[in-house]
Amino acid sequence: MQIAERTVASFHYTLTDDSGQVIDSSSGHAPLTYLHGAGNIVPGLEKAMIGRSAGDAFNVVVAPEEGYGEPNQMLVQVVPRAAFQGVEELAVGMEFQAHTPQGPMSVAIAKIEGDEITVDGNHPLAGRTLHFAIEVTDVREASLEEVMHGHVHGEGGHHH
Ligand code: ZN
């Protein structure tokens, strides 16, 4: 069976950056399972999955615009240290849930200069070219319920 709309595919992946450094990998874990055509994975990778079947292995390079997008300077802000009351020690890379008019947003501390803390709400991989090595392990038909919900149920998916 080939990956297409309304199929559920499982795959192993290794994600590396331009210099070949591993950013993330499913190696040693269960494969990632997703509902095809529902935007569960980045667009550039989803496109490259079309027509693949179990056992297929391939590499795909995804540009930022088809990955996590370009970084948005609007999402970078300097806030006073006092905004982090109750946090004992601040460090670069620490992640927080910020409450914004658009709803909760995940931000990370990008820079600390005295009492000025720079936070960045961009996805950590925004602006990065993504190099994926993919191995498809399974393709099955999606259930109607999965298509309606827009995500996978059961193994590797939502349990509800
Ligand atoms: Zn569901």
mmCIF file of C-alpha atoms and ligand atoms in Angstrom:
data_model
loop_
_atom_site.group_PDB
_atom_site.id
_atom_site.type_symbol
_atom_site.label_atom_id
_atom_site.label_comp_id
_atom_site.label_asym_id
_atom_site.label_seq_id
_atom_site.Cartn_x
_atom_site.Cartn_y
_atom_site.Cartn_z
ATOM 1 C CA MET A 1 0.000 0.000 0.000
ATOM 2 C CA GLN A 2 1.262 3.479 -0.901
ATOM 3 C CA ILE A 3 1.131 6.618 1.189
ATOM 4 C CA ALA A 4 -1.707 8.895 0.032
ATOM 5 C CA GLU A 5 -4.578 10.896 1.505
ATOM 6 C CA ARG A 6 -6.380 8.925 4.214
ATOM 7 C CA THR A 7 -3.528 6.585 4.979
ATOM 8 C CA VAL A 8 -1.628 6.257 8.243
ATOM 9 C CA ALA A 9 2.113 5.814 7.814
ATOM 10 C CA SER A 10 4.833 4.916 10.293
ATOM 11 C CA PHE A 11 8.455 5.777 9.685
ATOM 12 C CA HIS A 12 11.855 6.049 11.290
ATOM 13 C CA TYR A 13 13.716 9.280 10.776
ATOM 14 C CA THR A 14 17.030 10.916 11.436
ATOM 15 C CA LEU A 15 17.037 14.693 11.161
ATOM 16 C CA THR A 16 20.363 16.424 10.589
ATOM 17 C CA ASP A 17 21.361 20.033 9.941
ATOM 18 C CA ASP A 18 23.503 21.450 7.104
ATOM 19 C CA SER A 19 26.705 20.305 8.807
ATOM 20 C CA GLY A 20 25.466 16.745 9.305
ATOM 21 C CA GLN A 21 24.870 17.147 13.048
ATOM 22 C CA VAL A 22 21.966 14.991 14.273
ATOM 23 C CA ILE A 23 19.156 17.203 15.613
ATOM 24 C CA ASP A 24 16.603 14.478 16.293
ATOM 25 C CA SER A 25 16.118 10.797 15.558
ATOM 26 C CA SER A 26 13.564 8.054 16.179
ATOM 27 C CA SER A 27 16.400 5.530 16.445
ATOM 28 C CA GLY A 28 15.901 3.434 19.579
ATOM 29 C CA HIS A 29 12.269 4.561 19.834
ATOM 30 C CA ALA A 30 9.033 3.511 18.211
ATOM 31 C CA PRO A 31 8.622 4.854 14.683
ATOM 32 C CA LEU A 32 6.667 8.077 14.227
ATOM 33 C CA THR A 33 3.099 7.467 13.085
ATOM 34 C CA TYR A 34 1.060 10.137 11.306
ATOM 35 C CA LEU A 35 -2.138 10.660 9.356
ATOM 36 C CA HIS A 36 -1.177 11.667 5.820
ATOM 37 C CA GLY A 37 -2.753 14.823 4.416
ATOM 38 C CA ALA A 38 -3.624 16.329 7.801
ATOM 39 C CA GLY A 39 -0.572 18.545 8.314
ATOM 40 C CA ASN A 40 0.713 16.356 11.162
ATOM 41 C CA ILE A 41 4.290 16.655 9.844
ATOM 42 C CA VAL A 42 6.105 19.547 8.098
ATOM 43 C CA PRO A 43 4.809 20.178 4.543
ATOM 44 C CA GLY A 44 8.096 19.400 2.760
ATOM 45 C CA LEU A 45 8.354 15.998 4.397
ATOM 46 C CA GLU A 46 4.665 15.205 3.913
ATOM 47 C CA LYS A 47 5.046 15.876 0.160
ATOM 48 C CA ALA A 48 8.078 13.593 -0.057
ATOM 49 C CA MET A 49 6.131 10.756 1.610
ATOM 50 C CA ILE A 50 3.498 10.521 -1.158
ATOM 51 C CA GLY A 51 3.638 7.204 -3.022
ATOM 52 C CA ARG A 52 6.121 5.546 -0.646
ATOM 53 C CA SER A 53 5.478 2.091 0.806
ATOM 54 C CA ALA A 54 6.724 0.043 3.737
ATOM 55 C CA GLY A 55 10.432 -0.727 3.312
ATOM 56 C CA ASP A 56 11.196 2.427 1.293
ATOM 57 C CA ALA A 57 14.213 4.381 2.513
ATOM 58 C CA PHE A 58 15.104 7.812 1.142
ATOM 59 C CA ASN A 59 16.616 11.194 1.942
ATOM 60 C CA VAL A 60 14.830 14.501 1.616
ATOM 61 C CA VAL A 61 16.065 18.066 2.089
ATOM 62 C CA VAL A 62 13.366 20.459 3.304
ATOM 63 C CA ALA A 63 13.847 24.219 2.933
ATOM 64 C CA PRO A 64 12.708 26.428 5.854
ATOM 65 C CA GLU A 65 9.595 27.611 3.988
ATOM 66 C CA GLU A 66 8.428 23.990 3.749
ATOM 67 C CA GLY A 67 9.730 23.183 7.214
ATOM 68 C CA TYR A 68 9.224 25.295 10.336
ATOM 69 C CA GLY A 69 9.151 28.618 8.477
ATOM 70 C CA GLU A 70 11.459 31.613 8.643
ATOM 71 C CA PRO A 71 12.092 33.149 12.065
ATOM 72 C CA ASN A 72 9.765 36.038 12.843
ATOM 73 C CA GLN A 73 11.433 38.981 14.604
ATOM 74 C CA MET A 74 8.046 39.913 16.099
ATOM 75 C CA LEU A 75 8.319 36.786 18.262
ATOM 76 C CA VAL A 76 11.590 37.932 19.819
ATOM 77 C CA GLN A 77 11.127 40.207 22.821
ATOM 78 C CA VAL A 78 13.119 41.658 25.680
ATOM 79 C CA VAL A 79 11.352 41.358 29.026
ATOM 80 C CA PRO A 80 12.488 42.384 32.515
ATOM 81 C CA ARG A 81 13.840 39.720 34.850
ATOM 82 C CA ALA A 82 10.950 40.565 37.189
ATOM 83 C CA ALA A 83 8.607 38.884 34.696
ATOM 84 C CA PHE A 84 10.044 35.529 35.795
ATOM 85 C CA GLN A 85 9.050 35.710 39.434
ATOM 86 C CA GLY A 86 9.233 32.367 41.182
ATOM 87 C CA VAL A 87 11.922 30.984 38.871
ATOM 88 C CA GLU A 88 15.099 30.502 40.892
ATOM 89 C CA GLU A 89 17.723 30.656 38.179
ATOM 90 C CA LEU A 90 17.298 31.720 34.572
ATOM 91 C CA ALA A 91 19.406 30.127 31.860
ATOM 92 C CA VAL A 92 19.623 30.385 28.086
ATOM 93 C CA GLY A 93 17.511 27.659 26.500
ATOM 94 C CA MET A 94 14.952 27.431 29.330
ATOM 95 C CA GLU A 95 11.435 27.104 27.972
ATOM 96 C CA PHE A 96 8.295 28.752 29.301
ATOM 97 C CA GLN A 97 4.649 28.943 28.405
ATOM 98 C CA ALA A 98 3.860 32.590 27.736
ATOM 99 C CA HIS A 99 0.315 33.897 27.785
ATOM 100 C CA THR A 100 -0.288 36.081 24.753
ATOM 101 C CA PRO A 101 -3.422 37.643 23.238
ATOM 102 C CA GLN A 102 -3.203 34.807 20.647
ATOM 103 C CA GLY A 103 -3.220 32.167 23.387
ATOM 104 C CA PRO A 104 -0.470 30.180 25.089
ATOM 105 C CA MET A 105 2.861 30.178 23.268
ATOM 106 C CA SER A 106 6.064 28.288 23.955
ATOM 107 C CA VAL A 107 9.057 30.611 24.283
ATOM 108 C CA ALA A 108 12.702 29.989 25.111
ATOM 109 C CA ILE A 109 15.250 32.287 26.720
ATOM 110 C CA ALA A 110 17.651 33.352 23.967
ATOM 111 C CA LYS A 111 19.867 35.835 25.814
ATOM 112 C CA ILE A 112 20.414 37.153 29.345
ATOM 113 C CA GLU A 113 21.945 40.598 29.869
ATOM 114 C CA GLY A 114 21.644 41.702 33.457
ATOM 115 C CA ASP A 115 17.954 42.286 34.067
ATOM 116 C CA GLU A 116 17.094 42.175 30.378
ATOM 117 C CA ILE A 117 15.925 38.761 29.272
ATOM 118 C CA THR A 118 15.449 38.085 25.559
ATOM 119 C CA VAL A 119 12.781 35.485 24.848
ATOM 120 C CA ASP A 120 12.172 33.863 21.469
ATOM 121 C CA GLY A 121 8.822 32.361 20.507
ATOM 122 C CA ASN A 122 10.026 30.989 17.174
ATOM 123 C CA HIS A 123 10.170 27.236 16.671
ATOM 124 C CA PRO A 124 13.753 26.144 17.486
ATOM 125 C CA LEU A 125 14.061 24.878 13.889
ATOM 126 C CA ALA A 126 12.657 28.020 12.222
ATOM 127 C CA GLY A 127 14.970 29.176 9.439
ATOM 128 C CA ARG A 128 16.819 25.849 9.336
ATOM 129 C CA THR A 129 17.149 23.542 6.349
ATOM 130 C CA LEU A 130 16.083 20.071 7.448
ATOM 131 C CA HIS A 131 17.858 16.960 6.162
ATOM 132 C CA PHE A 132 15.758 13.873 6.772
ATOM 133 C CA ALA A 133 16.769 10.252 6.313
ATOM 134 C CA ILE A 134 13.483 8.335 6.235
ATOM 135 C CA GLU A 135 12.608 4.664 6.408
ATOM 136 C CA VAL A 136 8.944 3.804 6.005
ATOM 137 C CA THR A 137 7.962 0.894 8.256
ATOM 138 C CA ASP A 138 4.193 0.636 7.762
ATOM 139 C CA VAL A 139 1.324 2.058 5.733
ATOM 140 C CA ARG A 140 -2.321 1.327 6.465
ATOM 141 C CA GLU A 141 -5.687 2.772 5.637
ATOM 142 C CA ALA A 142 -6.899 5.453 8.077
ATOM 143 C CA SER A 143 -10.186 4.838 9.878
ATOM 144 C CA LEU A 144 -13.031 7.265 9.233
ATOM 145 C CA GLU A 145 -12.730 8.423 12.833
ATOM 146 C CA GLU A 146 -9.032 9.244 12.355
ATOM 147 C CA VAL A 147 -9.787 11.238 9.206
ATOM 148 C CA MET A 148 -12.544 13.149 11.051
ATOM 149 C CA HIS A 149 -10.240 13.921 14.001
ATOM 150 C CA GLY A 150 -7.226 14.752 11.837
ATOM 151 C CA HIS A 151 -4.866 12.508 13.813
ATOM 152 C CA VAL A 152 -3.895 8.904 14.393
ATOM 153 C CA HIS A 153 -5.549 6.722 17.039
ATOM 154 C CA GLY A 154 -4.062 3.723 18.834
ATOM 155 C CA GLU A 155 -0.420 2.702 18.404
ATOM 156 C CA GLY A 156 1.754 5.816 18.111
ATOM 157 C CA GLY A 157 -1.271 8.118 18.171
ATOM 158 C CA HIS A 158 -3.942 9.592 20.422
ATOM 159 C CA HIS A 159 -5.651 7.468 23.048
ATOM 160 C CA HIS A 160 -9.099 8.809 23.781
HETATM 161 ZN ZN ZN B 1 -9.070 11.489 17.920
#
